[in-house]
PDB file of C-alpha atoms in Angstrom:
ATOM      1  CA  MET C   1     242.837 216.318 232.062  1.00 59.00           C
ATOM      2  CA  ALA C   2     244.483 216.909 228.698  1.00 74.00           C
ATOM      3  CA  LYS C   3     242.612 217.520 225.544  1.00 83.00           C
ATOM      4  CA  THR C   4     242.665 214.861 222.823  1.00 84.00           C
ATOM      5  CA  ALA C   5     242.943 215.585 219.144  1.00 81.00           C
ATOM      6  CA  PRO C   6     239.681 215.566 217.227  1.00 80.00           C
ATOM      7  CA  PRO C   7     239.058 212.351 215.240  1.00 78.00           C
ATOM      8  CA  LYS C   8     240.231 212.436 211.618  1.00 76.00           C
ATOM      9  CA  LYS C   9     237.873 211.822 208.799  1.00 73.00           C
ATOM     10  CA  ARG C  10     238.866 208.623 207.142  1.00 72.00           C
ATOM     11  CA  GLY C  11     238.857 208.713 203.402  1.00 70.00           C
ATOM     12  CA  ALA C  12     239.370 205.803 201.048  1.00 72.00           C
ATOM     13  CA  ALA C  13     242.341 203.609 201.908  1.00 71.00           C
ATOM     14  CA  SER C  14     245.433 204.037 199.785  1.00 81.00           C
ATOM     15  CA  VAL C  15     245.876 201.608 196.917  1.00 79.00           C
ATOM     16  CA  HIS C  16     249.283 200.667 198.307  1.00 83.00           C
ATOM     17  CA  SER C  17     248.108 199.993 201.850  1.00 83.00           C
ATOM     18  CA  ARG C  18     248.096 196.545 203.410  1.00 82.00           C
ATOM     19  CA  ALA C  19     244.313 196.563 203.773  1.00 78.00           C
ATOM     20  CA  ALA C  20     243.836 197.394 200.091  1.00 78.00           C
ATOM     21  CA  LYS C  21     246.172 194.577 199.053  1.00 77.00           C
ATOM     22  CA  ARG C  22     244.327 192.095 201.258  1.00 74.00           C
ATOM     23  CA  ALA C  23     240.996 193.104 199.840  1.00 69.00           C
ATOM     24  CA  SER C  24     242.203 192.724 196.266  1.00 61.00           C
ATOM     25  CA  SER C  25     243.750 189.233 196.661  1.00 61.00           C
ATOM     26  CA  PRO C  26     241.384 186.538 195.448  1.00 61.00           C
ATOM     27  CA  GLY C  27     240.244 183.857 197.827  1.00 62.00           C
ATOM     28  CA  ILE C  28     240.874 180.159 197.327  1.00 60.00           C
ATOM     29  CA  ASP C  29     237.365 179.247 196.244  1.00 59.00           C
ATOM     30  CA  LEU C  30     236.655 182.491 194.442  1.00 58.00           C
ATOM     31  CA  ASP C  31     237.689 181.785 190.850  1.00 61.00           C
ATOM     32  CA  LYS C  32     237.694 178.284 189.393  1.00 65.00           C
ATOM     33  CA  SER C  33     237.745 179.334 185.749  1.00 69.00           C
ATOM     34  CA  LEU C  34     241.553 179.134 185.702  1.00 68.00           C
ATOM     35  CA  LYS C  35     241.434 175.351 186.106  1.00 69.00           C
ATOM     36  CA  ASP C  36     240.027 174.879 182.627  1.00 73.00           C
ATOM     37  CA  VAL C  37     242.456 177.228 180.856  1.00 75.00           C
ATOM     38  CA  LYS C  38     245.249 175.483 178.947  1.00 78.00           C
ATOM     39  CA  PRO C  39     248.725 177.006 178.587  1.00 75.00           C
ATOM     40  CA  PRO C  40     249.636 178.312 175.129  1.00 74.00           C
ATOM     41  CA  GLU C  41     251.473 175.919 172.828  1.00 77.00           C
ATOM     42  CA  THR C  42     255.224 176.451 172.777  1.00 73.00           C
ATOM     43  CA  LYS C  43     257.001 177.145 169.540  1.00 67.00           C
ATOM     44  CA  THR C  44     259.789 174.701 168.715  1.00 68.00           C
ATOM     45  CA  GLN C  45     261.174 176.914 165.980  1.00 67.00           C
ATOM     46  CA  ARG C  46     263.592 179.601 167.127  1.00 62.00           C
ATOM     47  CA  PRO C  47     264.119 182.853 165.380  1.00 65.00           C
ATOM     48  CA  SER C  48     267.228 182.834 163.196  1.00 68.00           C
ATOM     49  CA  VAL C  49     268.970 185.295 165.502  1.00 68.00           C
ATOM     50  CA  LEU C  50     268.813 182.842 168.420  1.00 69.00           C
ATOM     51  CA  ALA C  51     269.542 179.709 166.364  1.00 69.00           C
ATOM     52  CA  ILE C  52     272.753 177.808 167.095  1.00 69.00           C
ATOM     53  CA  HIS C  53     275.294 178.597 164.421  1.00 70.00           C
ATOM     54  CA  GLN C  54     278.479 176.895 163.287  1.00 71.00           C
ATOM     55  CA  GLY C  55     280.990 179.261 164.877  1.00 70.00           C
ATOM     56  CA  ALA C  56     279.433 179.140 168.334  1.00 72.00           C
ATOM     57  CA  GLY C  57     281.787 178.939 171.280  1.00 74.00           C
ATOM     58  CA  ILE C  58     285.254 180.227 171.979  1.00 76.00           C
ATOM     59  CA  SER C  59     287.835 179.775 169.284  1.00 77.00           C
ATOM     60  CA  LYS C  60     291.328 181.064 168.726  1.00 77.00           C
ATOM     61  CA  LYS C  61     292.128 182.830 165.507  1.00 77.00           C
ATOM     62  CA  SER C  62     294.397 180.750 163.323  1.00 76.00           C
ATOM     63  CA  LYS C  63     297.709 182.221 162.263  1.00 75.00           C
ATOM     64  CA  ASN C  64     298.320 182.529 158.605  1.00 77.00           C
ATOM     65  CA  GLY C  65     301.290 183.418 156.463  1.00 72.00           C
ATOM     66  CA  ARG C  66     304.627 184.208 158.054  1.00 74.00           C
ATOM     67  CA  LYS C  67     303.283 184.044 161.626  1.00 74.00           C
ATOM     68  CA  ALA C  68     302.332 180.369 161.204  1.00 77.00           C
ATOM     69  CA  VAL C  69     306.036 179.371 161.007  1.00 84.00           C
ATOM     70  CA  LEU C  70     307.735 179.252 164.423  1.00 84.00           C
ATOM     71  CA  SER C  71     311.032 181.002 165.010  1.00 89.00           C
ATOM     72  CA  ALA C  72     314.083 179.005 166.080  1.00 91.00           C
ATOM     73  CA  LYS C  73     313.722 180.111 169.735  1.00 93.00           C
ATOM     74  CA  ALA C  74     310.034 179.252 169.743  1.00 91.00           C
ATOM     75  CA  LYS C  75     310.803 175.802 168.325  1.00 92.00           C
ATOM     76  CA  ARG C  76     313.408 175.218 171.073  1.00 95.00           C
ATOM     77  CA  ARG C  77     310.946 176.349 173.751  1.00 94.00           C
ATOM     78  CA  GLN C  78     308.311 174.023 172.379  1.00 93.00           C
ATOM     79  CA  GLU C  79     310.757 171.073 172.286  1.00 95.00           C
ATOM     80  CA  LYS C  80     311.829 171.751 175.884  1.00 96.00           C
ATOM     81  CA  GLY C  81     308.204 171.784 176.961  1.00 96.00           C
ATOM     82  CA  MET C  82     307.565 168.466 175.197  1.00 96.00           C
ATOM     83  CA  ASP C  83     310.643 166.925 176.872  1.00 96.00           C
ATOM     84  CA  ARG C  84     309.468 168.086 180.297  1.00 96.00           C
ATOM     85  CA  ALA C  85     305.989 166.688 179.656  1.00 96.00           C
ATOM     86  CA  GLU C  86     307.503 163.340 178.643  1.00 96.00           C
ATOM     87  CA  ALA C  87     309.642 163.254 181.816  1.00 96.00           C
ATOM     88  CA  VAL C  88     306.587 163.975 183.970  1.00 96.00           C
ATOM     89  CA  MET C  89     304.642 161.189 182.257  1.00 96.00           C
ATOM     90  CA  ASP C  90     307.497 158.727 182.892  1.00 96.00           C
ATOM     91  CA  LYS C  91     307.592 159.681 186.583  1.00 97.00           C
ATOM     92  CA  LYS C  92     303.851 159.216 186.851  1.00 96.00           C
ATOM     93  CA  GLU C  93     304.028 155.766 185.202  1.00 96.00           C
ATOM     94  CA  LYS C  94     306.704 154.677 187.686  1.00 96.00           C
ATOM     95  CA  LYS C  95     304.604 155.943 190.601  1.00 96.00           C
ATOM     96  CA  VAL C  96     301.556 154.068 189.344  1.00 96.00           C
ATOM     97  CA  GLU C  97     303.567 150.841 188.978  1.00 95.00           C
ATOM     98  CA  LYS C  98     304.966 151.200 192.510  1.00 96.00           C
ATOM     99  CA  SER C  99     301.501 151.872 193.874  1.00 96.00           C
ATOM    100  CA  LYS C 100     300.076 148.791 192.159  1.00 95.00           C
ATOM    101  CA  GLY C 101     302.946 146.675 193.535  1.00 95.00           C
ATOM    102  CA  LYS C 102     302.305 147.951 197.062  1.00 95.00           C
ATOM    103  CA  ALA C 103     298.593 147.232 196.731  1.00 94.00           C
ATOM    104  CA  ARG C 104     299.366 143.713 195.524  1.00 92.00           C
ATOM    105  CA  THR C 105     301.614 143.004 198.540  1.00 91.00           C
ATOM    106  CA  VAL C 106     298.959 144.344 200.914  1.00 91.00           C
ATOM    107  CA  GLN C 107     296.372 142.035 199.363  1.00 89.00           C
ATOM    108  CA  GLU C 108     298.708 139.044 199.595  1.00 87.00           C
ATOM    109  CA  ARG C 109     299.356 139.759 203.267  1.00 86.00           C
ATOM    110  CA  ALA C 110     295.634 140.077 203.889  1.00 85.00           C
ATOM    111  CA  LYS C 111     295.081 136.670 202.250  1.00 85.00           C
ATOM    112  CA  ALA C 112     297.745 135.134 204.498  1.00 84.00           C
ATOM    113  CA  TRP C 113     296.087 136.627 207.590  1.00 84.00           C
ATOM    114  CA  ASP C 114     292.681 135.336 206.485  1.00 85.00           C
ATOM    115  CA  GLU C 115     294.098 131.824 206.154  1.00 88.00           C
ATOM    116  CA  LEU C 116     295.800 132.090 209.538  1.00 89.00           C
ATOM    117  CA  ASN C 117     292.583 133.330 211.160  1.00 91.00           C
ATOM    118  CA  LYS C 118     290.634 130.416 209.675  1.00 91.00           C
ATOM    119  CA  ARG C 119     293.191 127.949 211.019  1.00 91.00           C
ATOM    120  CA  MET C 120     293.072 129.515 214.475  1.00 93.00           C
ATOM    121  CA  LEU C 121     289.264 129.432 214.524  1.00 94.00           C
ATOM    122  CA  ALA C 122     289.276 125.767 213.473  1.00 94.00           C
ATOM    123  CA  LYS C 123     291.856 124.961 216.158  1.00 94.00           C
ATOM    124  CA  LYS C 124     289.801 126.801 218.775  1.00 95.00           C
ATOM    125  CA  ALA C 125     286.644 124.917 217.743  1.00 95.00           C
ATOM    126  CA  ARG C 126     288.493 121.582 218.034  1.00 94.00           C
ATOM    127  CA  GLU C 127     289.771 122.508 221.502  1.00 95.00           C
ATOM    128  CA  GLU C 128     286.272 123.490 222.636  1.00 94.00           C
ATOM    129  CA  ALA C 129     284.869 120.220 221.323  1.00 92.00           C
ATOM    130  CA  LEU C 130     287.550 118.277 223.210  1.00 92.00           C
ATOM    131  CA  ALA C 131     286.808 120.253 226.382  1.00 91.00           C
ATOM    132  CA  LEU C 132     283.086 119.445 226.058  1.00 89.00           C
ATOM    133  CA  GLU C 133     283.856 115.760 225.596  1.00 89.00           C
ATOM    134  CA  LYS C 134     286.056 115.814 228.696  1.00 87.00           C
ATOM    135  CA  LEU C 135     283.299 117.422 230.741  1.00 85.00           C
ATOM    136  CA  GLU C 136     280.827 114.802 229.578  1.00 84.00           C
ATOM    137  CA  LYS C 137     283.256 112.017 230.471  1.00 81.00           C
ATOM    138  CA  GLU C 138     283.927 113.545 233.889  1.00 77.00           C
ATOM    139  CA  ASN C 139     280.219 113.557 234.720  1.00 74.00           C
ATOM    140  CA  TRP C 140     280.101 109.763 234.416  1.00 64.00           C
ATOM    141  CA  VAL C 141     281.470 107.957 237.438  1.00 57.00           C
ATOM    142  CA  ASP C 142     283.009 104.634 236.572  1.00 56.00           C
ATOM    143  CA  GLU C 143     285.851 102.793 238.272  1.00 56.00           C
ATOM    144  CA  ASP C 144     287.407 101.710 234.997  1.00 58.00           C
ATOM    145  CA  GLU C 145     287.418 105.278 233.658  1.00 53.00           C
ATOM    146  CA  GLU C 146     289.303 106.625 236.650  1.00 54.00           C
ATOM    147  CA  LYS C 147     292.230 104.448 235.661  1.00 55.00           C
ATOM    148  CA  MET C 148     291.854 105.549 232.018  1.00 55.00           C
ATOM    149  CA  GLU C 149     291.810 109.261 232.950  1.00 54.00           C
ATOM    150  CA  ASP C 150     295.369 109.029 234.251  1.00 52.00           C
ATOM    151  CA  VAL C 151     296.434 107.649 230.885  1.00 50.00           C
ATOM    152  CA  GLU C 152     294.393 110.242 228.959  1.00 52.00           C
ATOM    153  CA  VAL C 153     295.973 113.161 230.824  1.00 51.00           C
ATOM    154  CA  GLU C 154     299.422 112.011 229.764  1.00 52.00           C
ATOM    155  CA  ASP C 155     298.230 111.479 226.158  1.00 52.00           C
ATOM    156  CA  ASP C 156     296.573 114.916 226.114  1.00 54.00           C
ATOM    157  CA  PHE C 157     299.850 116.627 227.063  1.00 52.00           C
ATOM    158  CA  ALA C 158     301.641 114.738 224.282  1.00 50.00           C
ATOM    159  CA  THR C 159     299.013 115.724 221.662  1.00 54.00           C
ATOM    160  CA  LYS C 160     299.184 119.417 222.631  1.00 54.00           C
ATOM    161  CA  SER C 161     302.951 119.480 222.183  1.00 54.00           C
ATOM    162  CA  ALA C 162     302.607 117.684 218.821  1.00 51.00           C
ATOM    163  CA  VAL C 163     299.962 120.178 217.628  1.00 50.00           C
ATOM    164  CA  SER C 164     302.058 123.205 218.641  1.00 55.00           C
ATOM    165  CA  ALA C 165     305.071 121.765 216.805  1.00 52.00           C
ATOM    166  CA  ALA C 166     302.987 121.120 213.646  1.00 53.00           C
ATOM    167  CA  VAL C 167     301.686 124.710 213.319  1.00 53.00           C
ATOM    168  CA  PRO C 168     304.448 127.175 212.376  1.00 55.00           C
ATOM    169  CA  GLU C 169     304.432 130.588 214.058  1.00 61.00           C
ATOM    170  CA  SER C 170     304.937 132.546 210.820  1.00 64.00           C
ATOM    171  CA  ILE C 171     303.846 131.669 207.327  1.00 64.00           C
ATOM    172  CA  PRO C 172     305.980 132.807 204.355  1.00 65.00           C
ATOM    173  CA  LEU C 173     304.216 134.827 201.659  1.00 65.00           C
ATOM    174  CA  PRO C 174     303.636 133.130 198.314  1.00 66.00           C
ATOM    175  CA  LEU C 175     305.885 134.346 195.497  1.00 68.00           C
ATOM    176  CA  PRO C 176     304.181 136.335 192.723  1.00 64.00           C
ATOM    177  CA  THR C 177     303.468 134.305 189.613  1.00 67.00           C
ATOM    178  CA  GLU C 178     304.274 135.315 186.023  1.00 64.00           C
ATOM    179  CA  GLU C 179     300.580 135.998 185.334  1.00 64.00           C
ATOM    180  CA  GLU C 180     300.469 138.697 188.017  1.00 60.00           C
ATOM    181  CA  ASP C 181     303.544 140.407 186.573  1.00 55.00           C
ATOM    182  CA  GLU C 182     301.968 140.453 183.109  1.00 57.00           C
ATOM    183  CA  ILE C 183     298.823 142.241 184.361  1.00 57.00           C
ATOM    184  CA  LEU C 184     300.682 145.562 184.485  1.00 53.00           C
TER     185      LEU C 184
END
């Protein structure tokens, strides 16, 4: 069997060791005196060095004397830049007007579809009501009604053709009024 090293004498634990740090950390219930301590009052007055001063921020040095007057080439460059900026603004205005016009037409079409949908739902409800009435009439057996049913079937076909002729397949869009044109 192999020999083992003799046991080392343990001295005091290092201040930086994990065990020393654990031993030095206060427990939860150890010190309650900190609850009563109030924080120091804050000063609202700043020292003059840190105070906000008039020239704070980024600023460009102003030209003075001969440099303040633009040369002929610089004036032309500046005018060209202003003309380009004006052209860009005009283009943007036209684009905005076109966009508003397109949005207006989309909204008008949506209104037309809403009206058409309401009409179709009303028509469907009427047809369902008529179908229910027919079913109720069919449940009753009466000799006089059998003769009347032949007449009703012919009348029903005539009413369906009249209803389909009364409802147009496409509805024209309303023309824009003067008030809508003045909004822009």
